[in-house]
Coordinates of C-alpha atoms in Angstrom, one line a residue:
Chain A
M1 CA 103.9 106.1 147.5
E2 CA 100.6 105.1 146.1
I3 CA 99.5 108.8 145.8
F4 CA 102.8 109.4 144.1
E5 CA 102.1 106.7 141.5
T6 CA 98.5 107.7 140.9
V7 CA 99.5 111.3 140.1
F8 CA 102.4 110.3 137.9
V9 CA 100.4 107.7 135.9
R10 CA 97.4 109.9 135.6
N11 CA 99.5 112.7 134.2
S12 CA 102.1 110.6 132.3
L13 CA 102.6 112.9 129.3
V14 CA 103.1 115.9 131.6
V15 CA 105.6 113.9 133.6
A16 CA 107.4 113.2 130.5
F17 CA 107.6 116.8 129.5
A18 CA 109.1 117.6 132.9
V19 CA 111.6 114.7 132.9
V20 CA 112.7 115.4 129.3
G21 CA 113.0 119.1 130.1
L22 CA 115.2 118.4 133.1
T23 CA 117.3 115.9 131.1
I24 CA 117.9 118.6 128.5
W25 CA 118.8 121.2 131.1
I26 CA 121.4 118.9 132.6
S27 CA 122.7 117.9 129.2
Y28 CA 123.2 121.5 128.1
F29 CA 124.8 122.3 131.5
L30 CA 127.2 119.4 131.0
A31 CA 127.9 120.4 127.3
D32 CA 128.7 123.9 128.5
K33 CA 130.8 123.1 131.6
L34 CA 132.5 119.8 130.7
T35 CA 133.0 120.1 127.0
K36 CA 133.0 123.9 126.7
G37 CA 130.3 123.6 124.0
R38 CA 132.3 121.2 121.8
I39 CA 129.7 118.5 122.1
H40 CA 126.1 119.9 121.4
G41 CA 123.8 119.7 124.4
S42 CA 121.3 117.7 122.4
A43 CA 123.9 115.1 121.5
I44 CA 124.4 114.5 125.2
A45 CA 120.6 114.5 125.9
I46 CA 120.1 111.9 123.2
A47 CA 123.0 109.8 124.5
L48 CA 121.5 110.0 128.1
G49 CA 118.1 109.0 126.6
L50 CA 119.7 105.9 125.0
L51 CA 121.6 105.1 128.2
A52 CA 118.3 105.4 130.2
A53 CA 116.6 103.2 127.5
Y54 CA 119.2 100.5 128.1
F55 CA 118.7 100.5 131.8
G56 CA 115.0 100.8 131.6
G57 CA 114.9 97.8 129.2
K58 CA 117.3 95.8 131.5
A59 CA 115.2 96.6 134.6
T60 CA 111.8 95.9 133.1
G61 CA 112.6 93.4 130.4
G62 CA 110.2 95.4 128.1
S63 CA 110.9 96.6 124.5
T64 CA 110.3 100.4 124.9
G65 CA 113.2 101.4 127.1
V66 CA 112.4 103.9 129.8
A67 CA 108.7 103.9 128.8
D68 CA 108.2 100.5 130.4
I69 CA 108.9 102.0 133.8
T70 CA 105.4 102.6 135.2
L71 CA 106.2 106.2 136.4
L72 CA 107.8 107.2 133.1
G73 CA 105.1 105.7 130.8
G74 CA 104.5 109.1 129.2
I75 CA 107.9 109.0 127.6
G76 CA 106.4 106.3 125.3
L77 CA 103.7 108.7 124.1
M78 CA 106.0 111.7 123.9
G79 CA 108.7 109.8 122.0
G80 CA 106.3 107.7 120.0
G81 CA 105.8 107.8 116.2
M82 CA 102.9 110.2 116.2
M83 CA 104.5 112.9 118.1
R84 CA 107.8 112.3 116.3
D85 CA 106.2 112.7 112.9
F86 CA 104.2 115.7 114.0
A87 CA 107.2 117.6 115.1
I88 CA 109.3 116.5 112.1
V89 CA 106.7 117.9 109.8
A90 CA 106.7 121.2 111.8
T91 CA 110.4 121.6 111.3
A92 CA 109.5 121.9 107.5
F93 CA 108.0 125.3 108.4
G94 CA 110.1 128.0 106.9
V95 CA 112.0 125.7 104.5
K96 CA 112.4 127.2 101.1
L97 CA 111.2 125.2 98.1
S98 CA 114.2 126.3 96.1
E99 CA 116.5 124.4 98.5
L100 CA 114.5 121.3 98.1
K101 CA 114.6 121.5 94.3
K102 CA 118.3 122.1 94.3
A103 CA 119.0 118.7 95.9
G104 CA 116.1 116.9 94.3
L105 CA 118.0 114.6 92.1
A106 CA 120.8 113.9 94.5
G107 CA 118.1 113.2 97.1
V108 CA 116.4 110.6 95.0
V109 CA 119.7 109.0 94.0
S110 CA 120.7 108.8 97.7
I111 CA 117.6 107.0 98.7
F112 CA 118.2 104.2 96.2
A113 CA 121.9 104.1 96.7
G114 CA 121.4 104.1 100.5
V115 CA 118.9 101.2 100.5
I116 CA 121.1 99.1 98.1
V117 CA 124.4 99.8 99.7
S118 CA 123.2 99.1 103.3
F119 CA 121.5 95.9 102.0
I120 CA 124.7 94.7 100.3
V121 CA 126.8 95.4 103.4
G122 CA 124.3 93.5 105.6
A123 CA 124.2 90.6 103.2
V124 CA 127.9 90.3 102.9
V125 CA 128.3 90.3 106.6
A126 CA 125.7 87.5 106.8
V127 CA 127.6 85.5 104.2
L128 CA 130.9 86.0 106.1
Y129 CA 129.3 84.6 109.1
G130 CA 128.6 81.5 107.2
Y131 CA 124.9 81.9 106.1
T132 CA 124.1 80.6 102.7
D133 CA 120.3 80.4 102.7
P134 CA 119.1 83.3 100.4
V135 CA 116.1 84.0 102.7
V136 CA 118.4 84.4 105.7
V137 CA 120.9 86.5 103.9
T138 CA 118.2 88.7 102.3
T139 CA 116.5 89.2 105.7
I140 CA 119.7 90.2 107.5
G141 CA 120.7 92.5 104.5
A142 CA 117.2 94.1 104.9
G143 CA 117.8 94.6 108.6
A144 CA 120.9 96.6 107.8
V145 CA 118.6 98.9 105.7
T146 CA 116.3 99.7 108.7
Y147 CA 114.7 97.7 111.6
I148 CA 111.4 98.0 109.8
V149 CA 112.6 96.7 106.4
G150 CA 114.2 93.7 108.0
P151 CA 111.1 92.2 109.6
V152 CA 108.9 93.2 106.6
T153 CA 111.2 91.5 104.2
G154 CA 111.8 88.5 106.5
S155 CA 108.1 87.8 107.0
A156 CA 107.4 88.2 103.4
L157 CA 110.0 85.6 102.6
G158 CA 109.0 83.3 105.5
A159 CA 112.3 83.6 107.5
D160 CA 112.6 82.1 111.0
S161 CA 111.8 84.5 113.9
D162 CA 115.3 84.3 115.3
I163 CA 116.6 85.6 112.0
I164 CA 114.0 88.3 111.9
A165 CA 115.0 89.3 115.5
L166 CA 118.7 89.4 114.3
S167 CA 117.7 91.7 111.4
V168 CA 115.8 94.1 113.8
A169 CA 118.9 94.1 116.0
A170 CA 121.1 95.1 113.1
G171 CA 118.7 97.9 112.2
L172 CA 118.6 99.1 115.8
I173 CA 122.4 99.2 116.0
K174 CA 122.4 101.2 112.8
S175 CA 119.8 103.7 114.1
I176 CA 121.6 104.2 117.4
L177 CA 125.0 104.5 115.7
V178 CA 123.6 107.2 113.4
M179 CA 122.2 109.1 116.4
I180 CA 125.4 109.1 118.2
G181 CA 127.9 109.2 115.2
T182 CA 126.4 111.9 113.1
P183 CA 127.6 114.9 115.1
M184 CA 131.1 113.4 115.4
I185 CA 131.5 112.8 111.7
A186 CA 129.4 115.7 110.3
K187 CA 132.4 117.9 109.5
T188 CA 134.4 115.2 107.7
I189 CA 131.6 114.3 105.3
G190 CA 130.6 117.9 104.7
L191 CA 127.2 117.7 106.4
N192 CA 126.7 121.4 106.8
N193 CA 124.2 122.5 104.2
P194 CA 120.6 121.6 103.1
Q195 CA 121.8 119.7 100.1
S196 CA 124.2 117.4 101.9
A197 CA 121.6 116.9 104.6
M198 CA 119.1 115.7 102.1
V199 CA 121.6 113.2 100.7
F200 CA 122.5 112.2 104.3
G201 CA 118.9 111.5 105.1
G202 CA 118.5 109.4 101.9
L203 CA 121.6 107.4 102.5
M204 CA 121.0 106.7 106.2
G205 CA 117.2 106.3 106.0
T206 CA 116.6 105.3 109.6
T207 CA 114.1 108.1 110.5
S208 CA 114.8 108.0 114.2
G209 CA 118.6 107.9 113.6
V210 CA 118.5 110.8 111.1
A211 CA 116.1 112.7 113.2
A212 CA 118.3 112.5 116.3
G213 CA 121.7 112.6 114.5
L214 CA 120.8 115.9 112.6
A215 CA 119.2 117.5 115.8
A216 CA 122.5 116.9 117.6
T217 CA 124.5 118.3 114.7
D218 CA 122.5 121.3 113.5
P219 CA 118.8 121.6 114.0
K220 CA 118.5 123.7 110.9
L221 CA 119.4 120.7 108.8
V222 CA 116.6 118.4 110.3
P223 CA 113.8 119.1 107.8
Y224 CA 116.0 118.4 104.8
G225 CA 117.4 115.1 106.1
A226 CA 114.0 114.0 107.4
M227 CA 112.3 114.7 104.1
T228 CA 114.4 112.1 102.2
A229 CA 114.8 109.7 105.1
T230 CA 110.9 109.1 105.3
F231 CA 111.0 107.7 101.8
Y232 CA 113.8 105.3 102.5
T233 CA 111.9 102.7 104.5
G234 CA 109.2 102.5 101.9
V235 CA 111.7 102.0 99.1
G236 CA 113.4 99.4 101.2
C237 CA 110.2 97.5 101.8
L238 CA 109.6 97.7 98.0
L239 CA 113.0 96.4 97.0
G240 CA 113.9 93.9 99.8
P241 CA 111.4 91.1 99.2
S242 CA 111.5 91.5 95.5
I243 CA 114.5 92.5 93.4
L244 CA 117.1 92.3 96.1
F245 CA 115.9 88.8 97.1
L246 CA 115.9 87.7 93.5
I247 CA 119.5 88.9 93.1
V248 CA 120.6 87.2 96.3
N249 CA 118.8 84.1 95.2
A250 CA 120.6 84.1 91.9
I251 CA 124.0 84.6 93.4
L252 CA 123.8 82.0 96.2
Chain B
M1 CA 94.9 132.2 116.4
I2 CA 97.5 129.7 117.4
V3 CA 95.3 126.8 116.8
Y4 CA 95.0 127.6 113.1
G5 CA 98.7 126.9 112.6
V6 CA 98.4 123.7 114.6
A7 CA 95.4 122.7 112.6
L8 CA 97.2 123.3 109.3
L9 CA 100.2 121.3 110.5
S10 CA 97.8 118.5 111.6
A11 CA 96.0 118.5 108.2
C12 CA 99.3 118.4 106.4
L13 CA 100.5 115.4 108.4
I14 CA 97.2 113.5 108.0
L15 CA 97.0 114.2 104.4
G16 CA 100.6 113.2 103.8
M17 CA 100.1 110.0 105.8
L18 CA 97.1 109.0 103.8
L19 CA 98.9 109.6 100.5
G20 CA 101.9 107.6 101.9
E21 CA 99.5 104.8 102.8
V22 CA 97.9 104.8 99.4
L23 CA 101.3 104.9 97.8
G24 CA 102.3 101.9 99.9
V25 CA 99.2 99.9 98.9
A26 CA 99.7 100.8 95.2
L27 CA 103.2 99.6 95.3
G28 CA 102.2 96.4 97.1
V29 CA 104.4 97.4 100.2
E30 CA 103.5 96.8 103.8
A31 CA 104.7 100.3 104.8
N32 CA 103.8 104.0 104.5
V33 CA 105.9 105.3 101.6
G34 CA 107.1 108.8 102.4
G35 CA 104.0 110.0 104.3
V36 CA 106.0 112.3 106.5
G37 CA 108.0 113.6 103.5
I38 CA 104.9 114.3 101.6
A39 CA 103.4 116.1 104.6
M40 CA 106.5 118.3 104.9
L41 CA 106.1 119.2 101.2
F42 CA 102.6 120.2 101.8
L43 CA 103.7 122.5 104.7
V44 CA 106.5 124.0 102.7
L45 CA 104.0 124.7 99.9
A46 CA 101.4 126.2 102.2
S47 CA 104.0 128.3 104.0
N48 CA 105.2 129.6 100.7
S49 CA 101.8 130.4 99.3
D50 CA 99.7 133.5 99.6
K51 CA 96.4 131.5 100.0
F52 CA 97.4 130.2 103.4
K53 CA 98.8 133.4 104.7
A54 CA 96.3 133.6 107.4
L55 CA 97.2 130.1 108.6
V56 CA 101.0 130.7 108.8
D57 CA 101.5 134.4 109.7
G58 CA 101.6 135.9 113.1
A59 CA 100.1 134.0 116.0
S60 CA 99.1 131.1 113.7
G61 CA 102.7 130.6 112.7
T62 CA 103.8 130.4 116.4
G63 CA 101.5 127.4 116.7
I64 CA 103.7 125.6 114.1
Q65 CA 106.9 127.0 115.5
F66 CA 106.1 125.6 118.9
W67 CA 106.0 122.1 117.6
S68 CA 109.1 122.6 115.5
A69 CA 110.9 123.7 118.7
M70 CA 109.5 120.7 120.6
Y71 CA 111.3 118.6 118.0
I72 CA 114.5 118.0 120.0
P73 CA 112.8 117.2 123.3
I74 CA 110.6 114.7 121.4
V75 CA 113.7 113.1 119.8
V76 CA 115.2 112.9 123.3
A77 CA 112.1 111.0 124.5
M78 CA 112.3 108.9 121.3
A79 CA 115.9 107.9 122.2
A80 CA 114.8 107.0 125.7
R81 CA 112.2 104.5 124.5
Q82 CA 114.3 102.7 121.9
N83 CA 114.9 99.0 122.4
V84 CA 118.5 99.4 123.2
V85 CA 118.8 96.2 125.0
A86 CA 117.6 94.2 122.0
A87 CA 120.1 96.0 119.8
F88 CA 123.0 94.7 121.9
E89 CA 121.5 91.3 122.5
G90 CA 121.5 90.5 118.8
G91 CA 125.0 89.4 119.0
M92 CA 128.1 90.2 117.0
L93 CA 126.6 89.7 113.6
A94 CA 124.0 92.3 114.2
V95 CA 126.5 94.8 115.5
V96 CA 129.0 94.2 112.6
A97 CA 126.2 94.5 110.0
G98 CA 124.8 97.7 111.6
V99 CA 128.1 99.3 112.1
A100 CA 129.4 98.4 108.6
A101 CA 126.2 99.7 107.0
V102 CA 126.6 103.1 108.8
I103 CA 130.3 103.5 108.0
V104 CA 129.7 102.8 104.2
S105 CA 126.8 105.1 104.2
F106 CA 128.6 107.9 105.9
A107 CA 131.4 107.6 103.4
L108 CA 128.9 108.0 100.5
V109 CA 127.5 111.3 101.7
P110 CA 130.3 113.4 100.1
V111 CA 130.3 111.4 96.9
I112 CA 126.5 111.6 96.2
S113 CA 126.4 115.3 97.3
K114 CA 128.9 115.9 94.6
I115 CA 126.5 114.4 92.0
G116 CA 124.0 117.2 93.1
N117 CA 126.7 119.9 92.9
S118 CA 127.6 119.0 89.3
E119 CA 123.9 119.3 88.4
T120 CA 123.6 122.7 90.0
P121 CA 127.0 124.4 90.0
S122 CA 125.6 127.6 91.4
E123 CA 125.0 126.0 94.9
E124 CA 127.9 126.0 97.4
S125 CA 126.1 127.7 100.3
Q126 CA 127.9 129.2 103.3

């Protein structure tokens, strides 16, 4: 057992490659046999990943899902921000500049619309739950933007840590729902071309959610959605503690 | 050489991240503003330009394509390391706020895509 652990821990990233590869193989097999290709294999793989993250988190009490299990620590590196961003940028290889220009304006509009709309929705929900403190309402609204904007805004405004935790949870729910929901809703919202993918990325904003959601829908759309999504968190951090807080403060 | 493509990709990411960080400081924001998006723009520009042909054609290009193809596996690993437990332990408020934000944002996709279409009527691809 000790030998087992030594080898797995020493080669953690390699173990991660093997485990993820196996997961994807199983997922594509299931997609093919059980759903006859109606559900994309990567959608199943991502869902399995989230499910595993839940059990990993439950078992270890840690905050990085499966990666907290000693033998699977490499998943943390493989699925971490550095590798994610590296691979996302690589997907831009082969993208035509003309496609980006076409959706340029709609892309920019979607980023601001996305941040503001998600914020309003989150803030309204907070008010409906009986919160009237502008700092709390703003922090929860910012959490509905992304799970990074929530804590950044909350700490800038001096919100309590339980409220910040709440805003992170709202952002995580959003991110997970985008991962799972996107392939299901793609057809209905016309998400099948580079232009709508850019608008989608700008509106949703959660980089992880958009990255996984589009991967499970149509990998060709990934670079377009990711491009706008990566500006979203920055815009959210810009607007949250400033203009949006002032507006909430004026209303409440 | 495969590594040329990988090096180009790395250079794009680092340059983009640096600019995103500078943008964040300039705007007074505690976040990287669009670093990845800027990096993607660099890669698009480089792969469409003649000057970088040696770094994106042939074997060099496969170095970039490999990482592009590793995207989905990396995203699966990313899903497996999310703090799913915390997401559901946030209580009903967090769930309602998150779900509502997603539904409204989904609904806006066709609306804003239309703004783009009226600007460029020649679009309508496949």
